[in-house]
PDB file of C-alpha atoms in Angstrom:
ATOM      1  CA  UNK A1299     103.312  99.352 104.433  1.00  0.00           C
ATOM      2  CA  UNK A1300     100.664  99.346 106.966  1.00  0.00           C
ATOM      3  CA  UNK A1301      97.308 100.145 105.081  1.00  0.00           C
ATOM      4  CA  UNK A1302      99.204 102.188 102.346  1.00  0.00           C
ATOM      5  CA  UNK A1303      99.433  99.555  99.869  1.00  0.00           C
ATOM      6  CA  UNK A1304     102.375  98.908  97.675  1.00  0.00           C
ATOM      7  CA  UNK A1305     104.552 101.788  96.854  1.00  0.00           C
ATOM      8  CA  UNK A1306     106.843 101.360  93.781  1.00  0.00           C
ATOM      9  CA  UNK A1307     109.993 103.456  93.648  1.00  0.00           C
ATOM     10  CA  UNK A1308     112.506 103.945  90.898  1.00  0.00           C
ATOM     11  CA  UNK A1309     116.360 103.790  91.661  1.00  0.00           C
ATOM     12  CA  UNK A1310     116.448 107.310  92.852  1.00  0.00           C
ATOM     13  CA  UNK A1311     113.359 106.816  95.358  1.00  0.00           C
ATOM     14  CA  UNK A1312     110.879 108.784  93.102  1.00  0.00           C
ATOM     15  CA  UNK A1313     107.372 107.358  93.090  1.00  0.00           C
ATOM     16  CA  UNK A1314     106.384 105.528  90.084  1.00  0.00           C
ATOM     17  CA  UNK A1315     103.208 104.054  91.543  1.00  0.00           C
ATOM     18  CA  UNK A1316     101.084 103.022  94.382  1.00  0.00           C
ATOM     19  CA  UNK A1317      98.877  99.972  94.249  1.00  0.00           C
ATOM     20  CA  UNK A1318      95.958  99.885  96.667  1.00  0.00           C
ATOM     21  CA  UNK A1319      92.887  97.671  96.993  1.00  0.00           C
ATOM     22  CA  UNK A1320      91.003 100.099  94.890  1.00  0.00           C
ATOM     23  CA  UNK A1321      93.438  99.241  91.896  1.00  0.00           C
ATOM     24  CA  UNK A1322      93.666  95.482  92.286  1.00  0.00           C
ATOM     25  CA  UNK A1323      95.606  94.112  95.293  1.00  0.00           C
ATOM     26  CA  UNK A1324      93.907  92.039  98.237  1.00  0.00           C
ATOM     27  CA  UNK A1325      94.342  94.612 100.879  1.00  0.00           C
ATOM     28  CA  UNK A1326      96.309  97.703 101.716  1.00  0.00           C
ATOM     29  CA  UNK A1327      98.232  96.087 104.553  1.00  0.00           C
ATOM     30  CA  UNK A1328     101.280  94.303 103.078  1.00  0.00           C
ATOM     31  CA  UNK A1329     102.861  91.693 105.510  1.00  0.00           C
ATOM     32  CA  UNK A1330     105.325  90.234 103.105  1.00  0.00           C
ATOM     33  CA  UNK A1331     107.033  90.791  99.664  1.00  0.00           C
ATOM     34  CA  UNK A1332     109.044  88.693  97.495  1.00  0.00           C
ATOM     35  CA  UNK A1333     109.778  88.461  93.612  1.00  0.00           C
ATOM     36  CA  UNK A1334     109.660  85.149  91.345  1.00  0.00           C
ATOM     37  CA  UNK A1335     111.737  84.155  88.317  1.00  0.00           C
ATOM     38  CA  UNK A1336     109.631  85.801  85.889  1.00  0.00           C
ATOM     39  CA  UNK A1337     110.006  89.398  87.668  1.00  0.00           C
ATOM     40  CA  UNK A1338     106.540  89.273  89.269  1.00  0.00           C
ATOM     41  CA  UNK A1339     105.928  90.776  92.681  1.00  0.00           C
ATOM     42  CA  UNK A1340     104.072  88.522  95.269  1.00  0.00           C
ATOM     43  CA  UNK A1341     102.563  90.387  98.183  1.00  0.00           C
ATOM     44  CA  UNK A1342     101.167  88.789 101.276  1.00  0.00           C
ATOM     45  CA  UNK A1343      98.586  91.077 102.522  1.00  0.00           C
ATOM     46  CA  UNK A1344      96.171  90.976 105.690  1.00  0.00           C
ATOM     47  CA  UNK A1345      93.386  89.634 103.448  1.00  0.00           C
ATOM     48  CA  UNK A1346      95.177  87.199 100.741  1.00  0.00           C
ATOM     49  CA  UNK A1347      98.010  87.018  98.367  1.00  0.00           C
ATOM     50  CA  UNK A1348      98.302  89.568  95.167  1.00  0.00           C
ATOM     51  CA  UNK A1349     100.684  88.961  92.359  1.00  0.00           C
ATOM     52  CA  UNK A1350     101.768  92.260  90.516  1.00  0.00           C
ATOM     53  CA  UNK A1351     103.321  92.373  87.228  1.00  0.00           C
ATOM     54  CA  UNK A1352     105.595  95.463  87.025  1.00  0.00           C
ATOM     55  CA  UNK A1353     105.713  96.960  84.447  1.00  0.00           C
ATOM     56  CA  UNK A1354     102.369  95.435  83.335  1.00  0.00           C
ATOM     57  CA  UNK A1355     101.780  94.674  79.724  1.00  0.00           C
ATOM     58  CA  UNK A1356      98.138  96.103  80.142  1.00  0.00           C
ATOM     59  CA  UNK A1357      96.637  98.545  82.669  1.00  0.00           C
ATOM     60  CA  UNK A1358      92.991  98.668  83.387  1.00  0.00           C
ATOM     61  CA  UNK A1359      91.573 102.092  84.112  1.00  0.00           C
ATOM     62  CA  UNK A1360      87.790 102.148  85.014  1.00  0.00           C
ATOM     63  CA  UNK A1361      85.428 104.048  87.323  1.00  0.00           C
ATOM     64  CA  UNK A1362      87.578 102.896  90.474  1.00  0.00           C
ATOM     65  CA  UNK A1363      90.400 105.183  89.114  1.00  0.00           C
ATOM     66  CA  UNK A1364      88.319 108.244  88.198  1.00  0.00           C
ATOM     67  CA  UNK A1365      87.164 107.220  84.608  1.00  0.00           C
ATOM     68  CA  UNK A1366      83.460 108.255  84.278  1.00  0.00           C
ATOM     69  CA  UNK A1367      82.752 106.198  81.201  1.00  0.00           C
ATOM     70  CA  UNK A1368      82.125 106.965  77.764  1.00  0.00           C
ATOM     71  CA  UNK A1369      85.792 107.822  76.825  1.00  0.00           C
ATOM     72  CA  UNK A1370      86.227 109.358  73.283  1.00  0.00           C
ATOM     73  CA  UNK A1371      90.155 109.572  73.197  1.00  0.00           C
ATOM     74  CA  UNK A1372      93.207 109.143  75.136  1.00  0.00           C
ATOM     75  CA  UNK A1373      96.659 110.662  74.509  1.00  0.00           C
ATOM     76  CA  UNK A1374     100.132 110.850  76.066  1.00  0.00           C
ATOM     77  CA  UNK A1375     101.574 114.452  76.041  1.00  0.00           C
ATOM     78  CA  UNK A1376     104.858 115.373  77.663  1.00  0.00           C
ATOM     79  CA  UNK A1377     104.830 112.202  79.831  1.00  0.00           C
ATOM     80  CA  UNK A1378     101.366 112.905  81.100  1.00  0.00           C
ATOM     81  CA  UNK A1379      98.133 110.631  80.194  1.00  0.00           C
ATOM     82  CA  UNK A1380      95.145 112.673  79.164  1.00  0.00           C
ATOM     83  CA  UNK A1381      91.646 111.109  78.523  1.00  0.00           C
ATOM     84  CA  UNK A1382      88.550 112.534  77.002  1.00  0.00           C
ATOM     85  CA  UNK A1383      85.815 111.755  79.651  1.00  0.00           C
ATOM     86  CA  UNK A1384      82.054 112.022  79.617  1.00  0.00           C
ATOM     87  CA  UNK A1385      81.908 115.614  81.080  1.00  0.00           C
ATOM     88  CA  UNK A1386      85.712 116.742  81.464  1.00  0.00           C
ATOM     89  CA  UNK A1387      89.194 116.241  80.119  1.00  0.00           C
ATOM     90  CA  UNK A1388      90.990 113.988  82.598  1.00  0.00           C
ATOM     91  CA  UNK A1389      94.584 113.782  83.526  1.00  0.00           C
ATOM     92  CA  UNK A1390      96.314 110.547  85.268  1.00  0.00           C
ATOM     93  CA  UNK A1391      97.802 111.551  88.728  1.00  0.00           C
ATOM     94  CA  UNK A1392     100.668 108.967  89.320  1.00  0.00           C
ATOM     95  CA  UNK A1393     100.650 109.907  93.237  1.00  0.00           C
ATOM     96  CA  UNK A1394      97.146 108.933  93.863  1.00  0.00           C
ATOM     97  CA  UNK A1395      96.998 106.408  91.022  1.00  0.00           C
ATOM     98  CA  UNK A1396      93.678 107.843  89.578  1.00  0.00           C
ATOM     99  CA  UNK A1397      92.312 109.995  86.813  1.00  0.00           C
ATOM    100  CA  UNK A1398      91.418 113.471  88.071  1.00  0.00           C
ATOM    101  CA  UNK A1399      89.836 116.339  86.131  1.00  0.00           C
ATOM    102  CA  UNK A1400      92.551 118.514  84.365  1.00  0.00           C
ATOM    103  CA  UNK A1401      92.002 122.251  85.035  1.00  0.00           C
ATOM    104  CA  UNK A1402      88.482 123.666  85.677  1.00  0.00           C
ATOM    105  CA  UNK A1403      87.022 123.210  82.172  1.00  0.00           C
ATOM    106  CA  UNK A1404      83.750 121.164  82.335  1.00  0.00           C
ATOM    107  CA  UNK A1405      83.114 120.223  78.820  1.00  0.00           C
ATOM    108  CA  UNK A1406      83.149 116.884  76.805  1.00  0.00           C
ATOM    109  CA  UNK A1407      86.158 116.447  74.728  1.00  0.00           C
ATOM    110  CA  UNK A1408      85.956 114.378  71.452  1.00  0.00           C
ATOM    111  CA  UNK A1409      89.507 114.536  70.300  1.00  0.00           C
ATOM    112  CA  UNK A1410      93.077 115.584  71.022  1.00  0.00           C
ATOM    113  CA  UNK A1411      96.012 116.787  68.692  1.00  0.00           C
ATOM    114  CA  UNK A1412      99.396 117.617  69.467  1.00  0.00           C
ATOM    115  CA  UNK A1413     100.800 120.332  67.510  1.00  0.00           C
ATOM    116  CA  UNK A1414     104.223 121.759  67.833  1.00  0.00           C
ATOM    117  CA  UNK A1415     104.462 120.565  71.567  1.00  0.00           C
ATOM    118  CA  UNK A1416     100.815 121.986  72.445  1.00  0.00           C
ATOM    119  CA  UNK A1417      98.067 119.695  73.283  1.00  0.00           C
ATOM    120  CA  UNK A1418      94.673 120.994  71.720  1.00  0.00           C
ATOM    121  CA  UNK A1419      91.372 119.438  72.544  1.00  0.00           C
ATOM    122  CA  UNK A1420      88.172 119.443  70.413  1.00  0.00           C
ATOM    123  CA  UNK A1421      85.138 119.930  72.910  1.00  0.00           C
ATOM    124  CA  UNK A1422      81.499 120.614  72.679  1.00  0.00           C
ATOM    125  CA  UNK A1423      82.308 124.143  73.523  1.00  0.00           C
ATOM    126  CA  UNK A1424      85.202 124.733  71.185  1.00  0.00           C
ATOM    127  CA  UNK A1425      88.813 124.021  70.817  1.00  0.00           C
ATOM    128  CA  UNK A1426      91.035 124.466  73.736  1.00  0.00           C
ATOM    129  CA  UNK A1427      94.635 124.711  74.179  1.00  0.00           C
ATOM    130  CA  UNK A1428      95.454 122.518  77.146  1.00  0.00           C
ATOM    131  CA  UNK A1429      99.043 123.246  77.825  1.00  0.00           C
ATOM    132  CA  UNK A1430      98.175 126.939  77.825  1.00  0.00           C
ATOM    133  CA  UNK A1431      95.808 127.154  80.740  1.00  0.00           C
ATOM    134  CA  UNK A1432      92.910 126.051  78.596  1.00  0.00           C
ATOM    135  CA  UNK A1433      92.725 128.957  76.481  1.00  0.00           C
ATOM    136  CA  UNK A1434      89.698 128.624  74.093  1.00  0.00           C
ATOM    137  CA  UNK A1435      90.798 128.719  70.443  1.00  0.00           C
ATOM    138  CA  UNK A1436      87.307 129.004  69.004  1.00  0.00           C
ATOM    139  CA  UNK A1437      83.650 128.637  70.116  1.00  0.00           C
ATOM    140  CA  UNK A1438      82.208 126.041  67.750  1.00  0.00           C
ATOM    141  CA  UNK A1439      81.131 122.606  68.885  1.00  0.00           C
ATOM    142  CA  UNK A1440      84.241 120.607  67.704  1.00  0.00           C
ATOM    143  CA  UNK A1441      84.233 116.811  67.024  1.00  0.00           C
ATOM    144  CA  UNK A1442      87.616 116.227  65.632  1.00  0.00           C
ATOM    145  CA  UNK A1443      91.018 117.963  64.841  1.00  0.00           C
ATOM    146  CA  UNK A1444      93.729 117.279  62.011  1.00  0.00           C
ATOM    147  CA  UNK A1445      96.773 119.003  60.814  1.00  0.00           C
ATOM    148  CA  UNK A1446      97.127 120.059  57.332  1.00  0.00           C
ATOM    149  CA  UNK A1447      99.716 117.999  55.118  1.00  0.00           C
ATOM    150  CA  UNK A1448     100.177 121.108  53.003  1.00  0.00           C
ATOM    151  CA  UNK A1449     100.646 123.916  55.866  1.00  0.00           C
ATOM    152  CA  UNK A1450     101.735 122.610  59.186  1.00  0.00           C
ATOM    153  CA  UNK A1451     100.410 125.807  60.795  1.00  0.00           C
ATOM    154  CA  UNK A1452      96.863 124.946  59.810  1.00  0.00           C
ATOM    155  CA  UNK A1453      94.507 122.764  61.828  1.00  0.00           C
ATOM    156  CA  UNK A1454      91.091 121.680  60.366  1.00  0.00           C
ATOM    157  CA  UNK A1455      88.371 121.595  62.836  1.00  0.00           C
ATOM    158  CA  UNK A1456      85.755 119.028  62.270  1.00  0.00           C
ATOM    159  CA  UNK A1457      82.466 120.351  63.422  1.00  0.00           C
ATOM    160  CA  UNK A1458      78.961 118.858  63.919  1.00  0.00           C
ATOM    161  CA  UNK A1459      77.756 121.003  61.284  1.00  0.00           C
ATOM    162  CA  UNK A1460      80.731 122.021  58.809  1.00  0.00           C
ATOM    163  CA  UNK A1461      84.527 122.556  58.954  1.00  0.00           C
ATOM    164  CA  UNK A1462      86.489 125.509  60.653  1.00  0.00           C
ATOM    165  CA  UNK A1463      90.102 126.482  60.552  1.00  0.00           C
ATOM    166  CA  UNK A1464      92.857 127.462  63.089  1.00  0.00           C
ATOM    167  CA  UNK A1465      96.060 128.774  62.011  1.00  0.00           C
ATOM    168  CA  UNK A1466      99.063 129.185  64.163  1.00  0.00           C
ATOM    169  CA  UNK A1467     101.286 132.376  63.604  1.00  0.00           C
ATOM    170  CA  UNK A1468     104.203 132.522  65.726  1.00  0.00           C
ATOM    171  CA  UNK A1469     103.094 131.441  69.093  1.00  0.00           C
ATOM    172  CA  UNK A1470      99.567 132.723  68.734  1.00  0.00           C
ATOM    173  CA  UNK A1471      96.511 130.753  67.372  1.00  0.00           C
ATOM    174  CA  UNK A1472      94.151 132.593  64.978  1.00  0.00           C
ATOM    175  CA  UNK A1473      90.587 131.551  64.611  1.00  0.00           C
ATOM    176  CA  UNK A1474      89.736 131.807  60.755  1.00  0.00           C
ATOM    177  CA  UNK A1475      86.091 130.770  61.225  1.00  0.00           C
ATOM    178  CA  UNK A1476      83.972 128.361  59.339  1.00  0.00           C
ATOM    179  CA  UNK A1477      84.776 127.406  55.846  1.00  0.00           C
TER     180      UNK A1477
END
């Protein structure tokens, strides 16, 4: 591309990833491209040569990609990558190749837990159901979440000053309060 970086597509022409100078290649103007016997992609750019391994064994996400430091937890849910940032829940946007704030909730998340396909987040302002428009399930400062091994409908919420319990009844969550 001219100034657009490298655009990686799947066999059905769906966007997989965009690589730009901000996330590691030498320049956004690609003047030539080839592959080697190891499967690496080599880019001739306006300002140098870049080697791209795809799919990469490791990927670095840092402040250039929207990570504001101090991550507590990272989780993949329904094909999406979420991270607990310093002041918000972040979600990876494959189109921009950056993490962005997920929803309007501005609170530090400390833990995530998936229960029956629902993503829960323990935050300084309570436990939230992320997959359900950030519905608050309780208001305690939550540090960690774990599912009961005896009753799968029970989630224990580790607090900074004790323990609380959430219980799923049908499709609703009940706050059973502190223990």
